[in-house]
Amino acid sequence: MPLVRPGVRRLFDLMLRRRDVSRRDVDAEVALHIDLRVQQLVRQGLTPVDARMEAERRFGSQKVLQSLEQQAHWRDRRMSFSEWLDSVGQDIRYALRGLRREPAFTGFAIATLALGIGANAAMFGVVDRLLVRGPDHVRDPERLVRFTATLTRSGVGEVTHATLGYVMYDNLLKSGSPIFEGYAAYTSDGQFTLGRGRESRQIAGGAATADFFAILGVRAARGRFFLPDEDDTSNPQPVVVLGDALWRSQFNADPAILGKTVHINGDPLTVVGIAPRGFTGVQLNRVDAWIPMSLASKNVTDNWPRAWSAQWLYVIGRLKPGISLDAAGSEANRVYQVTYDGRPTWRFARARMGATPIHFTASGTESTEVSVAKWLVGVTLVVLLIACSNVANLLLSRAIRRRAEVGVRMALGAGRKRVARLFVTESLVIATLGGLAALAVATGIAMLVRKALLTNVEWTSSPVSLRVLTVSFVVTMIVGLLVGIAPAAQAARGSLHSAIQQGRAQGRRWRAGSWPTVLQAALTACLLIGAGLFVRSLHEARTMPLGFESDRILVVNIVFAGLSDATFEQYIANRARRNEAWRQALERLQRRPDIDKAALAVGSPFGNAFGVDLFVPGFDSIPKLEGGGPFISAVSADYFATVGTRLIRGRTFLPTEGAATERITIVNETMARTLWPQQDALTKCMRISADTMPCARVVGIVEDARRSNLREAPAMQYYIPLGQEVGFGGTVLMVRPRSTPSQFAPTATQAIYEVGAIVDRVQTWPLRERIDPLLRPWKLGATIFTMGGLLALVVAALGLYSVMSYSVAQRTHEMGVRIALGAKSQTIISMIVRQGMLLAAIGVAAGILVAILAGGRLESLLFNTSPRDVTIIGTAALVLIMSAAAASFWPALRAGRVDPIRALKSD
Amino acid sequence: MADALPVVKGTLDVLVLKALSWAPMHGFEVTTWLEDRSGGALDVEDSALYQAFYRLEARNMIAAEWGVTENNRKARYYRITSSGRAHLRAQTAQWIRYAETVSDILTAPAR
């Protein structure tokens, strides 16, 4: 047995021995030439020795010979390449001819692959944006880290978050740590108001320290980013850098805007630069304007640069090359421990600092979108797998159908390799056509994902970017080889004689594609179960009782025209004027027939939350609950009816109750249960703000309402009449219109402007808008799993249909015999359908097994849904098996209609 | 053969094609054919001839095949392809026009 397999050696021949072959040819040719020349010269009268010398002289030196060999080698390579190219061209033409002859098969194969490849290309685009490429314009994003703090909260345990205080950034900066190149602090998910008065509009705003841009390695497209002087904590300069999109849409891309003044959040700021197109900082959401961190933070709290009481920004750092994330985290923690200068009793005294990759979220974890996106890549790969196995199956049965043709080809002298190459060429041609169609599919899916699912991401590249194209091309080629291997091997394997024989006998022994069908059914089952779980999660999340009716409520905020609160007297006077304006606004709205109810609130769901000191007779301290709190809200009379929070016992506030009347309060169920278990909370006493305050009597108990998230631990919450609040403020108007909140928004805005000049501008947002983003992960999962699941179902059903049709066509003879022997056509039909359903059932069983095993990993992404939900698994199984029955029914019908005489005669 | 003419650069390819347009030949046959036709006036370098063969073969103007001479020796026989014939026609026409023009200029009587 030779050491090297012949095929492998041939490969080496092409690369190495070819040169020897060329040389041998040249040597033989030259030798003949010289010999003939010698004979010629001898005939002319020279001695044989002289003749040879003369002949060799005439031919030239050894060097000439070498250059001849070189040229011959080059010629051989060129000719063999063009020969190869010719044969490839022939193969492609042959493949195209064959595909044109079977348009149904071709169309199905191309469409299947287009869906599979297209879905993958689109998902690659999404993952590329979310995970791989990092934010635009950021140099080496993998060397950027986001710092986190891990705190121990009583009753909750350790909580990690990335929202930190400026003091932590400041301490890192002063530490001069050797493993970091630099640090920056930023926020980029805020809302700014651009312009003044009624013409003002909300824009996406960011704030950053001056070193932010240097650390990211980004330069302004025009002008510059802030200078360190402009971000001075004690004297910030009023400057702003505009985002490219805003500059184009709002300022007509006018370069003269540099140096001009725009109003942001009511302050006149000088435009110093325009950010490059698509620059979003280190997050992916759009940012329309960047202002210095010191300017943005000046109202956060007293002594904000050194305060430990407020955390409102993110701190990032750039690692020196080669430093690991762990090293970064422990170094940040080391610096933190030696620089902490707050009181030893504060929670931060025992905090730990760490570092996460830059794409992690504020809670120091990977965002749900990213986790879901990773699953989606899995889903689309499964769809691609199904598509491939389907097309491979089709090609395989086609190869078997063409045994006779292949046999004839081989008889005419085509080698096995040549035949195999024909089949691979054909599958590559199909894959390429599928890949081209996939670009349209990818564009469609990507548009959908961008518009409907990942709306908060600033997409800067087209859905089919160069990277997506490259990936699609590679996937297409792999798919082409993958689906071509089995038929090519099948075609090349069969011996000449048996090929012709079996071709005539229609390859009866071969049962077309049982296991690919089972595999497809299994994968489809997984996808359908996944779709079911996400749809259920979305439904659960959407319909979960929040303790208020989020769909019905419009929230309105008034920004007042510049009232100076310089002295305490001014502040008191202005507060009275503002409260009066709020009261008038409420009255104006309440008078309208197109609203149901309206109320004022200081502290509202998915808005501000406040806590003040609370003293309850019988308690040394108020029990701490996992959800935090107790939280306090001051609300006007109709508040509970407006937002739809149910009253459990007692009464709500009266319109007459306010600052001047008796202190009263309404508590939520959790508070009633926690403070007065097994007692009636009504008429109990609470002292709010200070223990010297008069008793606030509990007059009512209301249901719990969510404060800031869909999933949160219960917390104590109590309400007092508007006007009785001390030490907190920030009113909003809650409106319950008869129409939808977004339809009513312009009317509400108009009505409130009529209150007078004190109203500078009116902001409105449907309460739903604050909740919908929280639903996004489930929406994303439900949409993509459902799309993938349906796609897989259709592809798998069509696959089963073609397999069953093929099997029926092969077994015409058998059916003829059965019918001739007295089988009823119903019996035959049910036999075939049963076979189809059996294949599907085996697959479904396997799929359910996989789904149950993998379900645990999906659990954290679901909402109040068990990954082993029996209804969902059962429904998915039923849908699949019924689809299998439907897919086998038509082939079965054909089998039942076989004419026994014709079937038996034809064989 | 001291007064033999060197072959003008670029014309050897056409000469080879011309030779092969008569019949398939091996290398030495082409040499003798050219020597006979020029009456010994053309000095074709042997190695240049083979370079011309390989060049023309790579450009698909001639094709080669191993055969046997009358004396039973293995020889590489060249034959002209259809694209070689077309090239020969075009080059011949061009060459004749060129030669006529040049000789017209060189032999024109002085004015």
PDB file of N, CA and C in Angstrom, chain A residues 24-26 28-40 43 55 58-60 64-65 67-69 71-72 74-76 78-79, chain B residues 1 26-29 31-32 35 44-55 57-59 62 64 66 69 71 73-76 78:
ATOM      1  N   ARG A  24      11.615  17.793 -18.353  1.00  0.00           N
ATOM      2  CA  ARG A  24      11.858  16.587 -19.140  1.00  0.00           C
ATOM      3  C   ARG A  24      11.442  16.793 -20.589  1.00  0.00           C
ATOM      4  N   ASP A  25      10.292  17.422 -20.750  1.00  0.00           N
ATOM      5  CA  ASP A  25       9.797  17.687 -22.108  1.00  0.00           C
ATOM      6  C   ASP A  25      10.800  18.524 -22.885  1.00  0.00           C
ATOM      7  N   VAL A  26      11.280  19.586 -22.252  1.00  0.00           N
ATOM      8  CA  VAL A  26      12.200  20.486 -22.938  1.00  0.00           C
ATOM      9  C   VAL A  26      13.490  19.749 -23.288  1.00  0.00           C
ATOM     10  N   ALA A  28      14.002  16.583 -23.793  1.00  0.00           N
ATOM     11  CA  ALA A  28      13.806  15.641 -24.898  1.00  0.00           C
ATOM     12  C   ALA A  28      13.751  16.375 -26.226  1.00  0.00           C
ATOM     13  N   GLU A  29      13.042  17.504 -26.207  1.00  0.00           N
ATOM     14  CA  GLU A  29      12.855  18.266 -27.437  1.00  0.00           C
ATOM     15  C   GLU A  29      14.192  18.813 -27.949  1.00  0.00           C
ATOM     16  N   VAL A  30      14.982  19.367 -26.980  1.00  0.00           N
ATOM     17  CA  VAL A  30      16.264  19.958 -27.359  1.00  0.00           C
ATOM     18  C   VAL A  30      17.235  18.870 -27.832  1.00  0.00           C
ATOM     19  N   ALA A  31      17.210  17.733 -27.140  1.00  0.00           N
ATOM     20  CA  ALA A  31      18.111  16.636 -27.520  1.00  0.00           C
ATOM     21  C   ALA A  31      17.849  16.213 -28.967  1.00  0.00           C
ATOM     22  N   LEU A  32      16.589  16.065 -29.307  1.00  0.00           N
ATOM     23  CA  LEU A  32      16.236  15.676 -30.672  1.00  0.00           C
ATOM     24  C   LEU A  32      16.744  16.712 -31.673  1.00  0.00           C
ATOM     25  N   HIS A  33      16.504  17.990 -31.319  1.00  0.00           N
ATOM     26  CA  HIS A  33      16.914  19.071 -32.208  1.00  0.00           C
ATOM     27  C   HIS A  33      18.417  19.004 -32.476  1.00  0.00           C
ATOM     28  N   ILE A  34      19.194  18.834 -31.381  1.00  0.00           N
ATOM     29  CA  ILE A  34      20.651  18.820 -31.539  1.00  0.00           C
ATOM     30  C   ILE A  34      21.103  17.613 -32.356  1.00  0.00           C
ATOM     31  N   ASP A  35      20.464  16.447 -32.055  1.00  0.00           N
ATOM     32  CA  ASP A  35      20.824  15.236 -32.812  1.00  0.00           C
ATOM     33  C   ASP A  35      20.575  15.423 -34.302  1.00  0.00           C
ATOM     34  N   LEU A  36      19.430  15.981 -34.619  1.00  0.00           N
ATOM     35  CA  LEU A  36      19.098  16.172 -36.033  1.00  0.00           C
ATOM     36  C   LEU A  36      20.041  17.160 -36.694  1.00  0.00           C
ATOM     37  N   ARG A  37      20.400  18.210 -35.898  1.00  0.00           N
ATOM     38  CA  ARG A  37      21.341  19.205 -36.437  1.00  0.00           C
ATOM     39  C   ARG A  37      22.705  18.549 -36.707  1.00  0.00           C
ATOM     40  N   VAL A  38      23.123  17.667 -35.775  1.00  0.00           N
ATOM     41  CA  VAL A  38      24.409  16.979 -35.968  1.00  0.00           C
ATOM     42  C   VAL A  38      24.364  16.173 -37.265  1.00  0.00           C
ATOM     43  N   GLN A  39      23.263  15.432 -37.440  1.00  0.00           N
ATOM     44  CA  GLN A  39      23.152  14.643 -38.668  1.00  0.00           C
ATOM     45  C   GLN A  39      23.253  15.532 -39.893  1.00  0.00           C
ATOM     46  N   GLN A  40      22.573  16.694 -39.810  1.00  0.00           N
ATOM     47  CA  GLN A  40      22.587  17.620 -40.947  1.00  0.00           C
ATOM     48  C   GLN A  40      24.015  18.094 -41.241  1.00  0.00           C
ATOM     49  N   ARG A  43      26.174  15.433 -42.717  1.00  0.00           N
ATOM     50  CA  ARG A  43      25.880  15.308 -44.151  1.00  0.00           C
ATOM     51  C   ARG A  43      26.604  16.398 -44.921  1.00  0.00           C
ATOM     52  N   ALA A  55      26.634  22.142 -33.248  1.00  0.00           N
ATOM     53  CA  ALA A  55      25.188  22.108 -32.969  1.00  0.00           C
ATOM     54  C   ALA A  55      24.911  22.687 -31.586  1.00  0.00           C
ATOM     55  N   ARG A  58      25.394  26.414 -31.551  1.00  0.00           N
ATOM     56  CA  ARG A  58      24.267  27.123 -32.157  1.00  0.00           C
ATOM     57  C   ARG A  58      23.060  27.194 -31.217  1.00  0.00           C
ATOM     58  N   PHE A  59      22.871  26.164 -30.423  1.00  0.00           N
ATOM     59  CA  PHE A  59      21.685  26.202 -29.571  1.00  0.00           C
ATOM     60  C   PHE A  59      21.808  27.223 -28.446  1.00  0.00           C
ATOM     61  N   GLY A  60      23.095  27.376 -27.998  1.00  0.00           N
ATOM     62  CA  GLY A  60      23.273  28.385 -26.956  1.00  0.00           C
ATOM     63  C   GLY A  60      23.710  27.762 -25.657  1.00  0.00           C
ATOM     64  N   VAL A  64      20.589  29.623 -21.538  1.00  0.00           N
ATOM     65  CA  VAL A  64      19.496  29.681 -22.508  1.00  0.00           C
ATOM     66  C   VAL A  64      18.544  28.517 -22.275  1.00  0.00           C
ATOM     67  N   LEU A  65      19.167  27.362 -22.024  1.00  0.00           N
ATOM     68  CA  LEU A  65      18.360  26.171 -21.785  1.00  0.00           C
ATOM     69  C   LEU A  65      17.462  26.357 -20.557  1.00  0.00           C
ATOM     70  N   SER A  67      16.356  29.123 -19.298  1.00  0.00           N
ATOM     71  CA  SER A  67      15.252  30.068 -19.519  1.00  0.00           C
ATOM     72  C   SER A  67      14.163  29.418 -20.359  1.00  0.00           C
ATOM     73  N   LEU A  68      14.582  28.503 -21.241  1.00  0.00           N
ATOM     74  CA  LEU A  68      13.589  27.752 -22.024  1.00  0.00           C
ATOM     75  C   LEU A  68      12.713  26.905 -21.112  1.00  0.00           C
ATOM     76  N   GLU A  69      13.395  26.235 -20.157  1.00  0.00           N
ATOM     77  CA  GLU A  69      12.653  25.394 -19.220  1.00  0.00           C
ATOM     78  C   GLU A  69      11.662  26.233 -18.413  1.00  0.00           C
ATOM     79  N   GLN A  71      10.281  28.960 -19.310  1.00  0.00           N
ATOM     80  CA  GLN A  71       9.167  29.379 -20.152  1.00  0.00           C
ATOM     81  C   GLN A  71       8.192  28.227 -20.393  1.00  0.00           C
ATOM     82  N   ALA A  72       8.758  27.030 -20.552  1.00  0.00           N
ATOM     83  CA  ALA A  72       7.901  25.872 -20.778  1.00  0.00           C
ATOM     84  C   ALA A  72       7.037  25.604 -19.551  1.00  0.00           C
ATOM     85  N   TRP A  74       6.054  27.817 -17.330  1.00  0.00           N
ATOM     86  CA  TRP A  74       5.040  28.861 -17.262  1.00  0.00           C
ATOM     87  C   TRP A  74       3.905  28.547 -18.233  1.00  0.00           C
ATOM     88  N   ARG A  75       4.297  28.094 -19.435  1.00  0.00           N
ATOM     89  CA  ARG A  75       3.309  27.738 -20.460  1.00  0.00           C
ATOM     90  C   ARG A  75       2.389  26.617 -19.945  1.00  0.00           C
ATOM     91  N   ASP A  76       2.998  25.610 -19.322  1.00  0.00           N
ATOM     92  CA  ASP A  76       2.200  24.491 -18.844  1.00  0.00           C
ATOM     93  C   ASP A  76       1.206  24.922 -17.784  1.00  0.00           C
ATOM     94  N   ARG A  78      -0.044  27.898 -17.314  1.00  0.00           N
ATOM     95  CA  ARG A  78      -1.067  28.741 -17.893  1.00  0.00           C
ATOM     96  C   ARG A  78      -2.098  27.910 -18.646  1.00  0.00           C
ATOM     97  N   MET A  79      -1.578  26.924 -19.380  1.00  0.00           N
ATOM     98  CA  MET A  79      -2.499  26.107 -20.171  1.00  0.00           C
ATOM     99  C   MET A  79      -3.375  25.234 -19.294  1.00  0.00           C
TER     100      MET A  79
ATOM    101  N   MET B   1      27.925  31.421 -43.471  1.00  0.00           N
ATOM    102  CA  MET B   1      26.689  32.166 -43.286  1.00  0.00           C
ATOM    103  C   MET B   1      26.946  33.491 -42.597  1.00  0.00           C
ATOM    104  N   HIS B  26       7.841  19.161 -36.120  1.00  0.00           N
ATOM    105  CA  HIS B  26       8.553  19.327 -34.862  1.00  0.00           C
ATOM    106  C   HIS B  26       9.571  20.433 -35.040  1.00  0.00           C
ATOM    107  N   GLY B  27      10.246  20.787 -33.926  1.00  0.00           N
ATOM    108  CA  GLY B  27      11.074  21.983 -33.899  1.00  0.00           C
ATOM    109  C   GLY B  27      12.112  22.043 -35.012  1.00  0.00           C
ATOM    110  N   PHE B  28      12.862  20.953 -35.190  1.00  0.00           N
ATOM    111  CA  PHE B  28      13.941  21.007 -36.172  1.00  0.00           C
ATOM    112  C   PHE B  28      13.399  21.138 -37.586  1.00  0.00           C
ATOM    113  N   GLU B  29      12.223  20.518 -37.841  1.00  0.00           N
ATOM    114  CA  GLU B  29      11.598  20.644 -39.164  1.00  0.00           C
ATOM    115  C   GLU B  29      11.268  22.096 -39.459  1.00  0.00           C
ATOM    116  N   THR B  31      12.848  24.698 -38.242  1.00  0.00           N
ATOM    117  CA  THR B  31      14.133  25.361 -38.521  1.00  0.00           C
ATOM    118  C   THR B  31      14.539  25.161 -39.978  1.00  0.00           C
ATOM    119  N   THR B  32      14.532  23.897 -40.404  1.00  0.00           N
ATOM    120  CA  THR B  32      14.979  23.622 -41.772  1.00  0.00           C
ATOM    121  C   THR B  32      14.027  24.241 -42.782  1.00  0.00           C
ATOM    122  N   GLU B  35      14.937  27.768 -43.025  1.00  0.00           N
ATOM    123  CA  GLU B  35      16.234  27.925 -43.709  1.00  0.00           C
ATOM    124  C   GLU B  35      16.063  27.694 -45.205  1.00  0.00           C
ATOM    125  N   VAL B  44      17.995  32.033 -37.854  1.00  0.00           N
ATOM    126  CA  VAL B  44      17.089  31.849 -36.714  1.00  0.00           C
ATOM    127  C   VAL B  44      17.856  31.192 -35.588  1.00  0.00           C
ATOM    128  N   GLU B  45      17.905  31.867 -34.454  1.00  0.00           N
ATOM    129  CA  GLU B  45      18.553  31.281 -33.295  1.00  0.00           C
ATOM    130  C   GLU B  45      17.722  30.110 -32.809  1.00  0.00           C
ATOM    131  N   ASP B  46      18.371  28.987 -32.533  1.00  0.00           N
ATOM    132  CA  ASP B  46      17.629  27.795 -32.137  1.00  0.00           C
ATOM    133  C   ASP B  46      16.794  28.019 -30.884  1.00  0.00           C
ATOM    134  N   SER B  47      17.415  28.615 -29.863  1.00  0.00           N
ATOM    135  CA  SER B  47      16.673  28.766 -28.592  1.00  0.00           C
ATOM    136  C   SER B  47      15.509  29.735 -28.765  1.00  0.00           C
ATOM    137  N   ALA B  48      15.717  30.777 -29.578  1.00  0.00           N
ATOM    138  CA  ALA B  48      14.639  31.742 -29.796  1.00  0.00           C
ATOM    139  C   ALA B  48      13.434  31.070 -30.430  1.00  0.00           C
ATOM    140  N   LEU B  49      13.724  30.106 -31.289  1.00  0.00           N
ATOM    141  CA  LEU B  49      12.638  29.396 -31.949  1.00  0.00           C
ATOM    142  C   LEU B  49      11.759  28.662 -30.922  1.00  0.00           C
ATOM    143  N   TYR B  50      12.440  27.967 -29.993  1.00  0.00           N
ATOM    144  CA  TYR B  50      11.654  27.217 -28.997  1.00  0.00           C
ATOM    145  C   TYR B  50      10.888  28.149 -28.070  1.00  0.00           C
ATOM    146  N   GLN B  51      11.526  29.305 -27.783  1.00  0.00           N
ATOM    147  CA  GLN B  51      10.789  30.295 -26.977  1.00  0.00           C
ATOM    148  C   GLN B  51       9.527  30.726 -27.697  1.00  0.00           C
ATOM    149  N   ALA B  52       9.653  30.895 -28.998  1.00  0.00           N
ATOM    150  CA  ALA B  52       8.483  31.286 -29.790  1.00  0.00           C
ATOM    151  C   ALA B  52       7.416  30.197 -29.725  1.00  0.00           C
ATOM    152  N   PHE B  53       7.852  28.938 -29.803  1.00  0.00           N
ATOM    153  CA  PHE B  53       6.882  27.839 -29.687  1.00  0.00           C
ATOM    154  C   PHE B  53       6.090  27.932 -28.379  1.00  0.00           C
ATOM    155  N   TYR B  54       6.831  28.052 -27.275  1.00  0.00           N
ATOM    156  CA  TYR B  54       6.173  28.020 -25.965  1.00  0.00           C
ATOM    157  C   TYR B  54       5.243  29.210 -25.792  1.00  0.00           C
ATOM    158  N   ARG B  55       5.718  30.362 -26.325  1.00  0.00           N
ATOM    159  CA  ARG B  55       4.915  31.570 -26.221  1.00  0.00           C
ATOM    160  C   ARG B  55       3.602  31.382 -26.966  1.00  0.00           C
ATOM    161  N   GLU B  57       2.208  28.652 -27.835  1.00  0.00           N
ATOM    162  CA  GLU B  57       1.398  27.599 -27.258  1.00  0.00           C
ATOM    163  C   GLU B  57       0.591  28.146 -26.076  1.00  0.00           C
ATOM    164  N   ALA B  58       1.267  28.946 -25.221  1.00  0.00           N
ATOM    165  CA  ALA B  58       0.586  29.513 -24.065  1.00  0.00           C
ATOM    166  C   ALA B  58      -0.542  30.422 -24.503  1.00  0.00           C
ATOM    167  N   ARG B  59      -0.355  31.064 -25.686  1.00  0.00           N
ATOM    168  CA  ARG B  59      -1.405  31.966 -26.170  1.00  0.00           C
ATOM    169  C   ARG B  59      -2.405  31.239 -27.039  1.00  0.00           C
ATOM    170  N   ILE B  62      -0.818  27.843 -31.225  1.00  0.00           N
ATOM    171  CA  ILE B  62      -0.431  26.529 -31.732  1.00  0.00           C
ATOM    172  C   ILE B  62      -0.680  25.514 -30.629  1.00  0.00           C
ATOM    173  N   ALA B  64       0.542  21.465 -29.197  1.00  0.00           N
ATOM    174  CA  ALA B  64       1.624  20.492 -29.321  1.00  0.00           C
ATOM    175  C   ALA B  64       1.136  19.105 -28.957  1.00  0.00           C
ATOM    176  N   TRP B  66       2.904  14.903 -28.552  1.00  0.00           N
ATOM    177  CA  TRP B  66       4.074  14.043 -28.727  1.00  0.00           C
ATOM    178  C   TRP B  66       3.805  13.053 -29.841  1.00  0.00           C
ATOM    179  N   THR B  69       9.164  10.465 -35.030  1.00  0.00           N
ATOM    180  CA  THR B  69       9.723  10.839 -36.341  1.00  0.00           C
ATOM    181  C   THR B  69       9.856   9.600 -37.219  1.00  0.00           C
ATOM    182  N   ASN B  71      12.452   8.259 -38.095  1.00  0.00           N
ATOM    183  CA  ASN B  71      13.495   7.403 -37.519  1.00  0.00           C
ATOM    184  C   ASN B  71      13.125   6.871 -36.137  1.00  0.00           C
ATOM    185  N   ARG B  73      12.032   8.403 -33.471  1.00  0.00           N
ATOM    186  CA  ARG B  73      12.416   9.133 -32.260  1.00  0.00           C
ATOM    187  C   ARG B  73      11.214   9.922 -31.762  1.00  0.00           C
ATOM    188  N   LYS B  74      11.134  10.064 -30.430  1.00  0.00           N
ATOM    189  CA  LYS B  74      10.016  10.790 -29.827  1.00  0.00           C
ATOM    190  C   LYS B  74      10.203  12.284 -30.136  1.00  0.00           C
ATOM    191  N   ALA B  75       9.178  12.932 -30.657  1.00  0.00           N
ATOM    192  CA  ALA B  75       9.313  14.348 -30.979  1.00  0.00           C
ATOM    193  C   ALA B  75       8.022  15.080 -30.639  1.00  0.00           C
ATOM    194  N   ARG B  76       8.175  16.370 -30.327  1.00  0.00           N
ATOM    195  CA  ARG B  76       7.008  17.176 -29.992  1.00  0.00           C
ATOM    196  C   ARG B  76       6.554  17.855 -31.279  1.00  0.00           C
ATOM    197  N   TYR B  78       4.141  20.313 -33.441  1.00  0.00           N
ATOM    198  CA  TYR B  78       3.303  21.502 -33.266  1.00  0.00           C
ATOM    199  C   TYR B  78       2.381  21.634 -34.447  1.00  0.00           C
TER     200      TYR B  78
END
